[in-house]
Short mmCIF file of C-alpha atoms in Angstrom, two decimals:
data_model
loop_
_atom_site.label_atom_id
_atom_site.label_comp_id
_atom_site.label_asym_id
_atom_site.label_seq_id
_atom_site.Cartn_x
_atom_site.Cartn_y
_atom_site.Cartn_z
CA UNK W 252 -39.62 18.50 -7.94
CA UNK W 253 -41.47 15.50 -6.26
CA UNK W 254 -40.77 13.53 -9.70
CA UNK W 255 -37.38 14.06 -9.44
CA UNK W 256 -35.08 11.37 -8.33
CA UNK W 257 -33.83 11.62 -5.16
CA UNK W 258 -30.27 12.88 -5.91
CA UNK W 259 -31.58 15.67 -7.99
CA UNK W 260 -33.84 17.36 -5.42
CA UNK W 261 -30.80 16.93 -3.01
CA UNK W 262 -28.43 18.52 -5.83
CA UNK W 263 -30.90 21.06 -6.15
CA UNK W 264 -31.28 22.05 -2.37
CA UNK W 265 -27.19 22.06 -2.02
CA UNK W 266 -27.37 24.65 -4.88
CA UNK W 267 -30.15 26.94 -3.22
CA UNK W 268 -28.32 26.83 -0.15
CA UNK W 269 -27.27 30.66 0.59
CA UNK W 270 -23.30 29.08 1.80
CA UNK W 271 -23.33 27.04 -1.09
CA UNK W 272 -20.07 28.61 -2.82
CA UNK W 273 -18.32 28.58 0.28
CA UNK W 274 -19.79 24.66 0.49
CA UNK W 275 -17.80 24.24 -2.95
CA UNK W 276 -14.31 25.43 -1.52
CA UNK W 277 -15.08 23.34 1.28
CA UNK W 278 -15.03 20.32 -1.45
CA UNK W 279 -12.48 21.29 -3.73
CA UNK W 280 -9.97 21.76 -0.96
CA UNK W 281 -10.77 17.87 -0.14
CA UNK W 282 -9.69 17.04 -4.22
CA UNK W 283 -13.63 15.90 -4.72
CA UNK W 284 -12.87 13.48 -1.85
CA UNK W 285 -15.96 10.86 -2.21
CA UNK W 286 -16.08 10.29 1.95
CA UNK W 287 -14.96 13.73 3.80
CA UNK W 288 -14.72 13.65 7.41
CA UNK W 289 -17.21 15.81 9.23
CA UNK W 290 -15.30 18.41 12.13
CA UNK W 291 -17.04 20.74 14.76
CA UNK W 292 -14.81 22.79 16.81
CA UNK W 293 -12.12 25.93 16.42
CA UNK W 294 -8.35 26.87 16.40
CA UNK W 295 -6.83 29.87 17.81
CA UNK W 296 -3.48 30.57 17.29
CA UNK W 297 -1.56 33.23 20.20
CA UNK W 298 1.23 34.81 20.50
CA UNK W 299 3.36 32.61 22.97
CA UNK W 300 4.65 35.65 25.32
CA UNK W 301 1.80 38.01 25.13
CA UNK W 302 -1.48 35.71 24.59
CA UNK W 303 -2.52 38.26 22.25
CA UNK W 304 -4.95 36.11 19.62
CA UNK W 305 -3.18 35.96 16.17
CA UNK W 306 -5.83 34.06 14.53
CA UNK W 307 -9.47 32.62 15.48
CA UNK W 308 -11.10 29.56 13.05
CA UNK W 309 -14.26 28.62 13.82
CA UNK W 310 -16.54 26.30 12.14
CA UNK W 311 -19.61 28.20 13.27
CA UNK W 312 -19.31 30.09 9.93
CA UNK W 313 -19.20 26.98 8.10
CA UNK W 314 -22.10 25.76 6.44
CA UNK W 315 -23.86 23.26 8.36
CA UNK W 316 -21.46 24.48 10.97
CA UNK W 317 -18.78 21.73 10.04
CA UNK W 318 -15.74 21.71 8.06
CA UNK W 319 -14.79 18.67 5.57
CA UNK W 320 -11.57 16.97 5.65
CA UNK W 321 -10.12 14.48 3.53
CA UNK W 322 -10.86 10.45 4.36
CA UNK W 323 -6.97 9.41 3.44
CA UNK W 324 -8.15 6.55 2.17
CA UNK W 325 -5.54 4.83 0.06
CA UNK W 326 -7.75 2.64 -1.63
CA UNK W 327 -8.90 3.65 -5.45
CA UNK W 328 -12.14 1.72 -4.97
CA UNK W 329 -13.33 3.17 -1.81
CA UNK W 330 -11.89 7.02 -2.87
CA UNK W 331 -10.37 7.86 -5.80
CA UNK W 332 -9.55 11.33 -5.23
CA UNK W 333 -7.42 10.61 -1.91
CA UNK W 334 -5.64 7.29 -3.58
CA UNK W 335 -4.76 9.63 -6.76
CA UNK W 336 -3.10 11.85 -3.75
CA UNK W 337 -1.59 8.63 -1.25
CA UNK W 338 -0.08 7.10 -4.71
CA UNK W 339 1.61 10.50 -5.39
CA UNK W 340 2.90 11.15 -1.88
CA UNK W 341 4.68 7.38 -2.37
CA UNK W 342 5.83 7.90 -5.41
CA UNK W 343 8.09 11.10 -4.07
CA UNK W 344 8.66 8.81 -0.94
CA UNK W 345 10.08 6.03 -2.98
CA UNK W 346 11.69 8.48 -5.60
CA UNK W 347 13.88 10.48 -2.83
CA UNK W 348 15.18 7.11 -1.38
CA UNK W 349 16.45 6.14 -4.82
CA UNK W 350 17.36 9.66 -6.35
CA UNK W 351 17.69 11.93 -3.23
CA UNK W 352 15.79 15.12 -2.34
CA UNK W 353 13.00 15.54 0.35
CA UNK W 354 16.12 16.51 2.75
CA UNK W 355 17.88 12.87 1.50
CA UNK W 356 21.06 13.66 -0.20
CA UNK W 357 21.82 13.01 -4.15
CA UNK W 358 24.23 11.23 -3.57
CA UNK W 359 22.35 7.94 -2.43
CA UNK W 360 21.88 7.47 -6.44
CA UNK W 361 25.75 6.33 -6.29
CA UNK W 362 24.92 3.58 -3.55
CA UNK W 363 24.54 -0.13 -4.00
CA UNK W 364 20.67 -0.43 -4.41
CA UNK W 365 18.05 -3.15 -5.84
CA UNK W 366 15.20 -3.81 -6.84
CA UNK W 367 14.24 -7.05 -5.23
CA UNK W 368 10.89 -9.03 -5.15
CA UNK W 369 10.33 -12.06 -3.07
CA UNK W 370 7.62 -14.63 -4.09
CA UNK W 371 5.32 -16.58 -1.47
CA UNK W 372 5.88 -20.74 -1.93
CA UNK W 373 3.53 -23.20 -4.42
CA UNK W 374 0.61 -24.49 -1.94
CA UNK W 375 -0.65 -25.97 -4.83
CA UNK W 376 -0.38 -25.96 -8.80
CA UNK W 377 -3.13 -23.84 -9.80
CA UNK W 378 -4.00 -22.30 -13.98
CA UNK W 379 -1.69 -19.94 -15.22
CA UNK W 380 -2.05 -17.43 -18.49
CA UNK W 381 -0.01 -16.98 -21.37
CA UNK W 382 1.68 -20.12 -22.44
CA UNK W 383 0.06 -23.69 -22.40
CA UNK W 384 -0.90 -23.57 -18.82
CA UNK W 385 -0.05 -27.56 -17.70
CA UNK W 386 0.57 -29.72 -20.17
CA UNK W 387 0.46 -33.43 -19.36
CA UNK W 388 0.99 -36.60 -21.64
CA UNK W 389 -1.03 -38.12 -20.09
CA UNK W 390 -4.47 -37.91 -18.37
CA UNK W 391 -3.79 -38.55 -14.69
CA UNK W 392 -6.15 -37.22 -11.91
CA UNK W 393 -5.50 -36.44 -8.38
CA UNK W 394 -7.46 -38.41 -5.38
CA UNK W 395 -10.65 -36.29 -6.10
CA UNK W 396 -10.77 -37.45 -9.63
CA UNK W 397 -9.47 -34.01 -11.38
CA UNK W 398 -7.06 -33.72 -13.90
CA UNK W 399 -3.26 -32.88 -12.69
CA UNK W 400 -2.83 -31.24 -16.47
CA UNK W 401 -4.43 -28.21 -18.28
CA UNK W 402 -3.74 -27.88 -22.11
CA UNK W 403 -5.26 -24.83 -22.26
CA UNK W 404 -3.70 -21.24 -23.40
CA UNK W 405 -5.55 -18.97 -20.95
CA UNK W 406 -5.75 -15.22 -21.53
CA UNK W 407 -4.45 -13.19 -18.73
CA UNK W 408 -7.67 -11.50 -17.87
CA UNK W 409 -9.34 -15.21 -17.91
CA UNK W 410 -11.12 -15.67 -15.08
CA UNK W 411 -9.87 -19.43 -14.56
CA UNK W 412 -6.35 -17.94 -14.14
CA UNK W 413 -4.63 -18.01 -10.58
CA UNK W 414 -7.85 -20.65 -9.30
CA UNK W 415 -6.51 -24.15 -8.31
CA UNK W 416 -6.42 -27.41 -10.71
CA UNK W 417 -7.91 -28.91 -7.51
CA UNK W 418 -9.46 -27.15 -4.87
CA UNK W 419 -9.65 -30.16 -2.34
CA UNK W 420 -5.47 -30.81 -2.98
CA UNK W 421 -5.16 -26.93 -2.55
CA UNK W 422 -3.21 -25.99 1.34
CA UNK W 423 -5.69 -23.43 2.40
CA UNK W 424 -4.58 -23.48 5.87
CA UNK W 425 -0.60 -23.39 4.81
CA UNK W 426 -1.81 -20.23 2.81
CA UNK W 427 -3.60 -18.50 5.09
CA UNK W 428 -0.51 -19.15 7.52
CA UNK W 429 1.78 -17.87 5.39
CA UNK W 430 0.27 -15.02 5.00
CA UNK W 431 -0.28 -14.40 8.72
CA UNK W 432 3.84 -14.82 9.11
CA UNK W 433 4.84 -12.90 5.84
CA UNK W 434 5.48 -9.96 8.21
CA UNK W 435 7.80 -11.50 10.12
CA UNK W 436 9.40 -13.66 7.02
CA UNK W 437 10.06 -10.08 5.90
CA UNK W 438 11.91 -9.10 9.35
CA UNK W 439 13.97 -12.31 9.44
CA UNK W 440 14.93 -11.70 6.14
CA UNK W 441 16.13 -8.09 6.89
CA UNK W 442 18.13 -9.66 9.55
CA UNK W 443 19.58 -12.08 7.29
CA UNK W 444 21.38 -10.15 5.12
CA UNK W 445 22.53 -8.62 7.34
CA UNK W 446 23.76 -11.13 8.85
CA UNK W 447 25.24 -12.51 5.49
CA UNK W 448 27.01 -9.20 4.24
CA UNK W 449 28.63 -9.29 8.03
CA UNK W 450 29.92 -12.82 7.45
CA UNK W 451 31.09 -12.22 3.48
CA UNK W 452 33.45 -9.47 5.09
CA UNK W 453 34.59 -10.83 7.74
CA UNK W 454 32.51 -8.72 10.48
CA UNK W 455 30.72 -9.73 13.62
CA UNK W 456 26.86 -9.15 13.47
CA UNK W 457 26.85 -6.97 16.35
CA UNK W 458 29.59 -4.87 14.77
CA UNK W 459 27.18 -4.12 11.53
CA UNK W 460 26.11 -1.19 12.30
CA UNK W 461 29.14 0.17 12.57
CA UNK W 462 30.33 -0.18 9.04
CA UNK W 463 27.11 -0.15 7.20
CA UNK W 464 22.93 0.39 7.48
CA UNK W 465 20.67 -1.25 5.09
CA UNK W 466 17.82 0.72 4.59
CA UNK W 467 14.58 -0.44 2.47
CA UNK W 468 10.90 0.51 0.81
CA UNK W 469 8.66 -2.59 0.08
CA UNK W 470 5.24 -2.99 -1.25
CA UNK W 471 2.86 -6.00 -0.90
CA UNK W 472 1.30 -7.10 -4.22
CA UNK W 473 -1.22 -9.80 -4.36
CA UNK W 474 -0.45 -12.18 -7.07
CA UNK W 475 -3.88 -13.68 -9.41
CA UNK W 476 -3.05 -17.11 -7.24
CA UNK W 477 -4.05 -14.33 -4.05
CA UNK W 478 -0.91 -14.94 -2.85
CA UNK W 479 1.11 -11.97 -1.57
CA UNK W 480 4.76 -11.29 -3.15
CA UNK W 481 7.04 -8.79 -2.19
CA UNK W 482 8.90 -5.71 -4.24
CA UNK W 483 11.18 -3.99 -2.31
CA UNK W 484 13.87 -1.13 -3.17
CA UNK W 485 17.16 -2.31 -1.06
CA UNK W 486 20.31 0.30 -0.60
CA UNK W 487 23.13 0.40 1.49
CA UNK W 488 24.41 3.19 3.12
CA UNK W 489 27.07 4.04 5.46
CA UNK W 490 26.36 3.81 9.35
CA UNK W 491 24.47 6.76 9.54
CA UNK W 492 22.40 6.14 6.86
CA UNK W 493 22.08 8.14 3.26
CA UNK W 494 24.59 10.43 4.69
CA UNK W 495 27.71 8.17 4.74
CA UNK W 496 29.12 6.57 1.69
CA UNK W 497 28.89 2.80 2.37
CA UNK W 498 31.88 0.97 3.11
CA UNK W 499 34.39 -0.41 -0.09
CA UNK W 500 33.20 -3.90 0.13
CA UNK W 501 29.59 -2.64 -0.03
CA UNK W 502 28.81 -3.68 -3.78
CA UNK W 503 25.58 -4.03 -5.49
CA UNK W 504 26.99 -7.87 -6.78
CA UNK W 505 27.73 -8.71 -2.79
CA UNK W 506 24.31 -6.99 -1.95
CA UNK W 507 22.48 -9.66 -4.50
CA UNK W 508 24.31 -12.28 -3.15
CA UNK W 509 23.08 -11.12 0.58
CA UNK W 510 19.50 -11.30 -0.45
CA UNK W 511 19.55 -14.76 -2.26
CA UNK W 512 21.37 -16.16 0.80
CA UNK W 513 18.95 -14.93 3.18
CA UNK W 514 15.78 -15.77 0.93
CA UNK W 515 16.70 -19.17 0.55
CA UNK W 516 17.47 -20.15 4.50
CA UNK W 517 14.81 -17.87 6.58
CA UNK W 518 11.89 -20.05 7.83
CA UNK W 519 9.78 -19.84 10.13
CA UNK W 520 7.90 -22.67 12.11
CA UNK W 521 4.28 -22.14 13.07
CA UNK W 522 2.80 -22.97 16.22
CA UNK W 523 1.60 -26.65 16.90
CA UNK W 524 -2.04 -27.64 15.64
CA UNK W 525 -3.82 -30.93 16.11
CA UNK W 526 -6.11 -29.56 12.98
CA UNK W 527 -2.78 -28.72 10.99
CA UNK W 528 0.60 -29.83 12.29
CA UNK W 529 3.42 -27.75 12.50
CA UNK W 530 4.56 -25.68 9.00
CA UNK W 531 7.91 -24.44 8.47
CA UNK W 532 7.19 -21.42 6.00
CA UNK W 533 9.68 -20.02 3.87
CA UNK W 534 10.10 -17.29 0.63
CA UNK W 535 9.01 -19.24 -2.72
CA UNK W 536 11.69 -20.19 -4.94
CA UNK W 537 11.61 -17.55 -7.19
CA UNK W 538 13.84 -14.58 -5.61
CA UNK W 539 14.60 -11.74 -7.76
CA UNK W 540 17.40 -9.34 -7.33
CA UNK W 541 18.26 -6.55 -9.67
CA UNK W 542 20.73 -3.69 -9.33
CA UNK W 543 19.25 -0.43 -10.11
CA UNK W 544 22.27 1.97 -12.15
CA UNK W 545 22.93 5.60 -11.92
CA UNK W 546 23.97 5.86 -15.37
CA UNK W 547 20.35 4.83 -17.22
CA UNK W 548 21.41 1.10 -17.85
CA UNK W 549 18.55 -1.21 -16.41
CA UNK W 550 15.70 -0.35 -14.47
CA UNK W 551 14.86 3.17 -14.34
CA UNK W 552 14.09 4.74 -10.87
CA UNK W 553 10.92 6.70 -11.76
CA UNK W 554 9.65 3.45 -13.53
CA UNK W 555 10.29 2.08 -9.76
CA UNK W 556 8.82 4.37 -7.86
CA UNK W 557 5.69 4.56 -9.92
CA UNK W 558 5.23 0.97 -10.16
CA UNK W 559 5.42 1.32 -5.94
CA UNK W 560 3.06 4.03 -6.00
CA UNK W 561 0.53 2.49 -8.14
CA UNK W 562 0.20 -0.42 -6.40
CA UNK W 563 -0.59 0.72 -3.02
CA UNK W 564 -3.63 2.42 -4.39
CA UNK W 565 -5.27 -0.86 -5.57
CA UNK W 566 -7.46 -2.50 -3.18
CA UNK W 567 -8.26 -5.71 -2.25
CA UNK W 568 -11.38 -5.67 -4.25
CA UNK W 569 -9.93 -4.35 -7.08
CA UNK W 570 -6.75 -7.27 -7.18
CA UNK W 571 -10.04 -9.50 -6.77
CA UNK W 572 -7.60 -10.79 -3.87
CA UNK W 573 -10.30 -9.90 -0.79
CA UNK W 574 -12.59 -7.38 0.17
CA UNK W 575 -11.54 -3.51 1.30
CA UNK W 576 -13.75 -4.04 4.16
CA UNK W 577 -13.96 -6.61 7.69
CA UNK W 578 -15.83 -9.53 7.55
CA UNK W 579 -17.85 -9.53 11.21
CA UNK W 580 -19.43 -12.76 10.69
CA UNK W 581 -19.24 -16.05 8.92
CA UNK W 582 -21.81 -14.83 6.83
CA UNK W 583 -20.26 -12.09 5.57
CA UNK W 584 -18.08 -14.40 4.34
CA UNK W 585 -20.67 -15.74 2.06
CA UNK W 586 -21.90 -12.82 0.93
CA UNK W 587 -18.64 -10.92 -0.28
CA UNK W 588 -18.47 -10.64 -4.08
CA UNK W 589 -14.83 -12.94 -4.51
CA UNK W 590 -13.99 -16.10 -6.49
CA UNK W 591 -14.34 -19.46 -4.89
CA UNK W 592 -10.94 -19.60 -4.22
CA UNK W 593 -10.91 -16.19 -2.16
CA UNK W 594 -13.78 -17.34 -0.37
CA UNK W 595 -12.38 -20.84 0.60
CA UNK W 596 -9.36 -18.78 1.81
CA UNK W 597 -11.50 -16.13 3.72
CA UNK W 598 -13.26 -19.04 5.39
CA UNK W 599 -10.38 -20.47 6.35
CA UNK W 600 -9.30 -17.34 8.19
CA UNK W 601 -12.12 -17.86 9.54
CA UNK W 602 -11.83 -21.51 11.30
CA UNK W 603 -8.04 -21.03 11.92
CA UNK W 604 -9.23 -18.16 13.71
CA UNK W 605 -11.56 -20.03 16.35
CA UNK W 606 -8.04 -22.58 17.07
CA UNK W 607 -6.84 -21.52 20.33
CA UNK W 608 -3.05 -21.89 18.94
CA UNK W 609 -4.08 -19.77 16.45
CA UNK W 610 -5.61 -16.77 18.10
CA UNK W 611 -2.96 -14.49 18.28
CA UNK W 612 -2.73 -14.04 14.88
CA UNK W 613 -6.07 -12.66 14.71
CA UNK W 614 -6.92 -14.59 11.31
CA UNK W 615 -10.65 -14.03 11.59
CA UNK W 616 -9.98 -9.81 11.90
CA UNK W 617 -8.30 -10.11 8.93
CA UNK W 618 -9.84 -12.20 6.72
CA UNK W 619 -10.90 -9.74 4.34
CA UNK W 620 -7.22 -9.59 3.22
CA UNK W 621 -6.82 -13.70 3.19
CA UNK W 622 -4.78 -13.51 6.84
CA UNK W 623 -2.05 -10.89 5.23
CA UNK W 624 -1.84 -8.66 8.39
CA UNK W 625 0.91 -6.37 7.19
CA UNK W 626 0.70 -3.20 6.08
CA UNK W 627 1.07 -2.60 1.90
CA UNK W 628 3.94 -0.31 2.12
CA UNK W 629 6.52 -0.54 4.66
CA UNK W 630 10.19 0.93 4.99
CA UNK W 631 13.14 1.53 7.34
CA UNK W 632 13.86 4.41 9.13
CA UNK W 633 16.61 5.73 7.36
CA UNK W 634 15.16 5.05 3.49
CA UNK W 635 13.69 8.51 3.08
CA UNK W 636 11.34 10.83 4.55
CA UNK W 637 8.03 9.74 5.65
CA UNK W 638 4.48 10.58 4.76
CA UNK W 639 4.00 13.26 7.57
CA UNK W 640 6.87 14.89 6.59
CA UNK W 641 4.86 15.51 2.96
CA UNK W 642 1.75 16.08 4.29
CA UNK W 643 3.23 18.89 6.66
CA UNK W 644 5.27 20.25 3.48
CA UNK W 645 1.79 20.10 1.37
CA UNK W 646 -0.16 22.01 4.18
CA UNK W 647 2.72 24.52 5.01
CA UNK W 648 3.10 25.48 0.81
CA UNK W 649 -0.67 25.19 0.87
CA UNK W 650 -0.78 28.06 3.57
CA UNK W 651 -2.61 25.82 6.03
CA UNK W 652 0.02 25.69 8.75
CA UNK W 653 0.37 28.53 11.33
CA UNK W 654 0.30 26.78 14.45
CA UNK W 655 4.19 26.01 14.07
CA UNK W 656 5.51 29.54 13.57
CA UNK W 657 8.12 30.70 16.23
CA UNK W 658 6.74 32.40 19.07
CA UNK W 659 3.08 30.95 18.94
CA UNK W 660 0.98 28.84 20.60
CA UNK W 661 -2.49 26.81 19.18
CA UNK W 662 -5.57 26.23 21.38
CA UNK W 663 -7.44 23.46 18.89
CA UNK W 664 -10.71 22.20 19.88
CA UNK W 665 -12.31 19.86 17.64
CA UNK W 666 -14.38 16.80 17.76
CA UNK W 667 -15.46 14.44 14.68
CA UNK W 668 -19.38 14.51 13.93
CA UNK W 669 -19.97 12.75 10.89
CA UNK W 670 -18.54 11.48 7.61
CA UNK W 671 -19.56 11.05 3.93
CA UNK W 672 -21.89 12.64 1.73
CA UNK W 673 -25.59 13.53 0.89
CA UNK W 674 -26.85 11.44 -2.45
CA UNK W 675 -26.45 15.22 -4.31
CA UNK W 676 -23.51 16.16 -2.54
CA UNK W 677 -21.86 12.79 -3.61
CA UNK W 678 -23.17 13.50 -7.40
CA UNK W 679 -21.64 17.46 -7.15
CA UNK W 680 -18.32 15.90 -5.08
CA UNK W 681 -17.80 13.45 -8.32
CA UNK W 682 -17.95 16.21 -10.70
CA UNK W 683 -15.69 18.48 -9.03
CA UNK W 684 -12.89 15.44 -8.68
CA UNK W 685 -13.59 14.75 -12.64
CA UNK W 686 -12.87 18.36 -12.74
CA UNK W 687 -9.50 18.35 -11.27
CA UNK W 688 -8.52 15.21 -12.81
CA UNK W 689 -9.05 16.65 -16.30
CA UNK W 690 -7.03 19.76 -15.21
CA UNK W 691 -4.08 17.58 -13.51
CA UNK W 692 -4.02 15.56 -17.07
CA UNK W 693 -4.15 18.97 -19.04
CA UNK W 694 -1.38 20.65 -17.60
CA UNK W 695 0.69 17.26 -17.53
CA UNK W 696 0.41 16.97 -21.07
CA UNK W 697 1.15 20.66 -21.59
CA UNK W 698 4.43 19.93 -19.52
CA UNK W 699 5.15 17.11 -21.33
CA UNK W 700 5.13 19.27 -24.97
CA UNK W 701 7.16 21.98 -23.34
CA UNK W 702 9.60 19.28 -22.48
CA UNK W 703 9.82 18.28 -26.17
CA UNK W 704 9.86 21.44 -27.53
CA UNK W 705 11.94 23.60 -25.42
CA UNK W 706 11.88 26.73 -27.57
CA UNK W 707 8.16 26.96 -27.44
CA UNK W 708 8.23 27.84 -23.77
CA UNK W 709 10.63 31.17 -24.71
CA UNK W 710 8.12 32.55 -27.74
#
């Protein structure tokens, strides 16, 4: 035993354990989650007129005397398991916004919707793949002495791709601002078309929401440049959202023209800075606007909402746009594995950071993400349901939800006491998400054959 690594005596004394099947539930019912959450405590469920006990849970049975909860971490790279479940939770978010269902009705299919993605602006030209990245005629250099051209065909996966021609010409700090605003570029541009469907039709801003309701999904991607662009599904509704049937004059060709308006005249000016100046930051030039059909023709909607979902699983250290953790100190900064160009940006969130004018923006707490402070997946009220709402519905099909039953009451008393795993619970966790994985894919592709052969599912 003593020659055996580490993680195999640990394996080893898991399996020996006497509660060690009811330790295995414990970690399937997490999915294989790589970084459970430890809980001590109980939950006793009464009847609400009598205060008769229903149902007692208490983790005193529990091996170790703790039950294991998911992390919910969306990120692939920190937990696979719960990302595989976060990216299919948005995908049925995204999907019922564009197709209906999850209590949205069908008929939002019929509505003016987009699919719309916003760009950040050029802070300076940097290598691009596919094509000859910068050609020049001829061989002029910046101030520093580096070529302004590149002649070069760069594969996409080429590391060079997305750095800057010039990394002393390059506007960290209008990056790193822009990135600290894009929130609020995204609110003002919300407002603004808005404001610019109200004016096309002849209505007073304040007397919007009284014909129409724009409701929205959007998704922060990190471009190879590590800028962040927006996607966003766009519909209009009526004034109570995916209930009413927008207004006649709501049309998907007025919508597009909405969003270009507003994309091309939102700005926002940043505070003054002796170190910087004042920066009026606005949407790149590149706005895309496409009208998503009912009838098949374009986009489709699943393609959509899987593209969404997909996304918000990736992490900053998997775009190779930041780190998935905080950066405490300005070494940390040197130590992260990034490019030079993320780590010229992450240092930059760190000196804007110490600028008094610049404090509430909290650059240095988020420099780990280059300054982007929003969250990756935002929508309005109104779009579709929400991720409680699925989690609930999970739980409640699941059989895990009693406290909510008419006529009862729940006395929960819990308190957290640990997280992650043992080296040879980690190794036994992995297997059993491998596990599940391969089933998920199995029964997918079985679904999938049944789909294309319709008769076998009747022999």
């Amino acid at each position: 035993m003593r020659q055996l690594p580490e993680t195999d005596r640990d394996a080893i004394r898991i399996a020996q354990d006497p509660q060690f099947t009811r330790w295995l539930e414990q970690i399937t019912a997490t999915g294989g989650c790589s970084h459970p959450v430890h809980l001590s405590g109980s939950t006793t469920i009464l009847d609400g007129t009598t205060g008769e006990i229903i149902r007692h849970y208490d983790t005193r049975t529990e091996p170790g005397e703790r039950l294991l909860v998911r992390c919910r971490n969306r990120r692939a790279t920190v937990c696979a398991p719960c990302s595989r479940l976060h990216a299919g939770d948005t995908f049925h978010l995204v999907r019922a916004g564009l197709l209906g269902g999850k209590s949205v009705p069908a008929t939002v299919r019929d509505r003016p919707r987009l699919f719309v993605t916003l760009t950040a602006p050029s802070f300076g030209p940097v290598h691009g793949a596919g094509a000859r990245c910068r050609p020049r005629r001829d061989r002029a250099r910046c101030e520093h002495g580096r070529l302004l051209g590149c002649g070069a065909v760069h594969d996409t996966n080429d590391a060079v791709v997305g750095q800057p021609l010039c990394a002393d010409c390059y506007d960290y700090p209008a990056h790193v601002l822009w990135h600290a605003h894009a929130g609020k570029l995204w609110d003002r541009f919300v407002i603004g078309v808005r404001r610019q469907l109200a004016s096309a039709v002849g209505v007073t801003q304040s007397r919007f929401p009284d014909h129409a309701r724009l409701s929205f999904a959007r998704v922060a991607e990190y471009q190879k440049r590590a800028a962040v662009h927006v996607h966003a599904v766009v519909r209009l509704d009526g004034p109570n959202g995916p209930t009413n049937e927008p207004p006649t004059w709501g049309t998907a060709d007025r919508l597009i023209d909405a969003v270009r308006a507003s994309a091309n005249r939102v700005v926002i000016r940043t505070a003054y800075s002796p170190a910087v100046g004042q920066l009026d930051l606005r949407w790149g030039v590149q706005v895309d606007a496409r009208p998503l059909h009912a009838d098949g023709l374009g986009l489709d909607d699943d393609a959509v909402a899987a593209y969404i979902a997909k996304y918000v699983t990736k992490g900053a250290g998997e775009t190779g746009a930041g780190s998935d953790y905080r950066l405490t100190t300005w070494d940390d900064v040197g130590s992260v594995h990034v490019t030079d160009h993320v780590r010229a940006l992450m240092r930059t969130c760190w000196r804007l950071g110490g600028l008094p004018e610049y404090k509430p923006l909290r650059t240095r707490a988020w420099a780990h993400t280059l300054g982007y402070r929003g969250h990756i997946l935002t929508k309005s009220r109104a779009y579709s349901t929400t991720y409680a709402a699925l989690r609930a519905d999970r739980a409640e099909h699941q059989g895990h939800v009693h406290s909510d039953s008419p006529g009862t009451a729940a006395d929960a008393r819990w308190r957290y006491v640990g997280s992650g795993h043992t080296p040879g619970a980690a190794l036994l966790a992995a297997g059993i998400a491998e596990d599940l994985a391969a089933n998920r894919e199995t029964a997918r592709e079985e679904l999938a054959a049944v789909r294309c052969w319709p008769g076998v599912a009747s022999k």
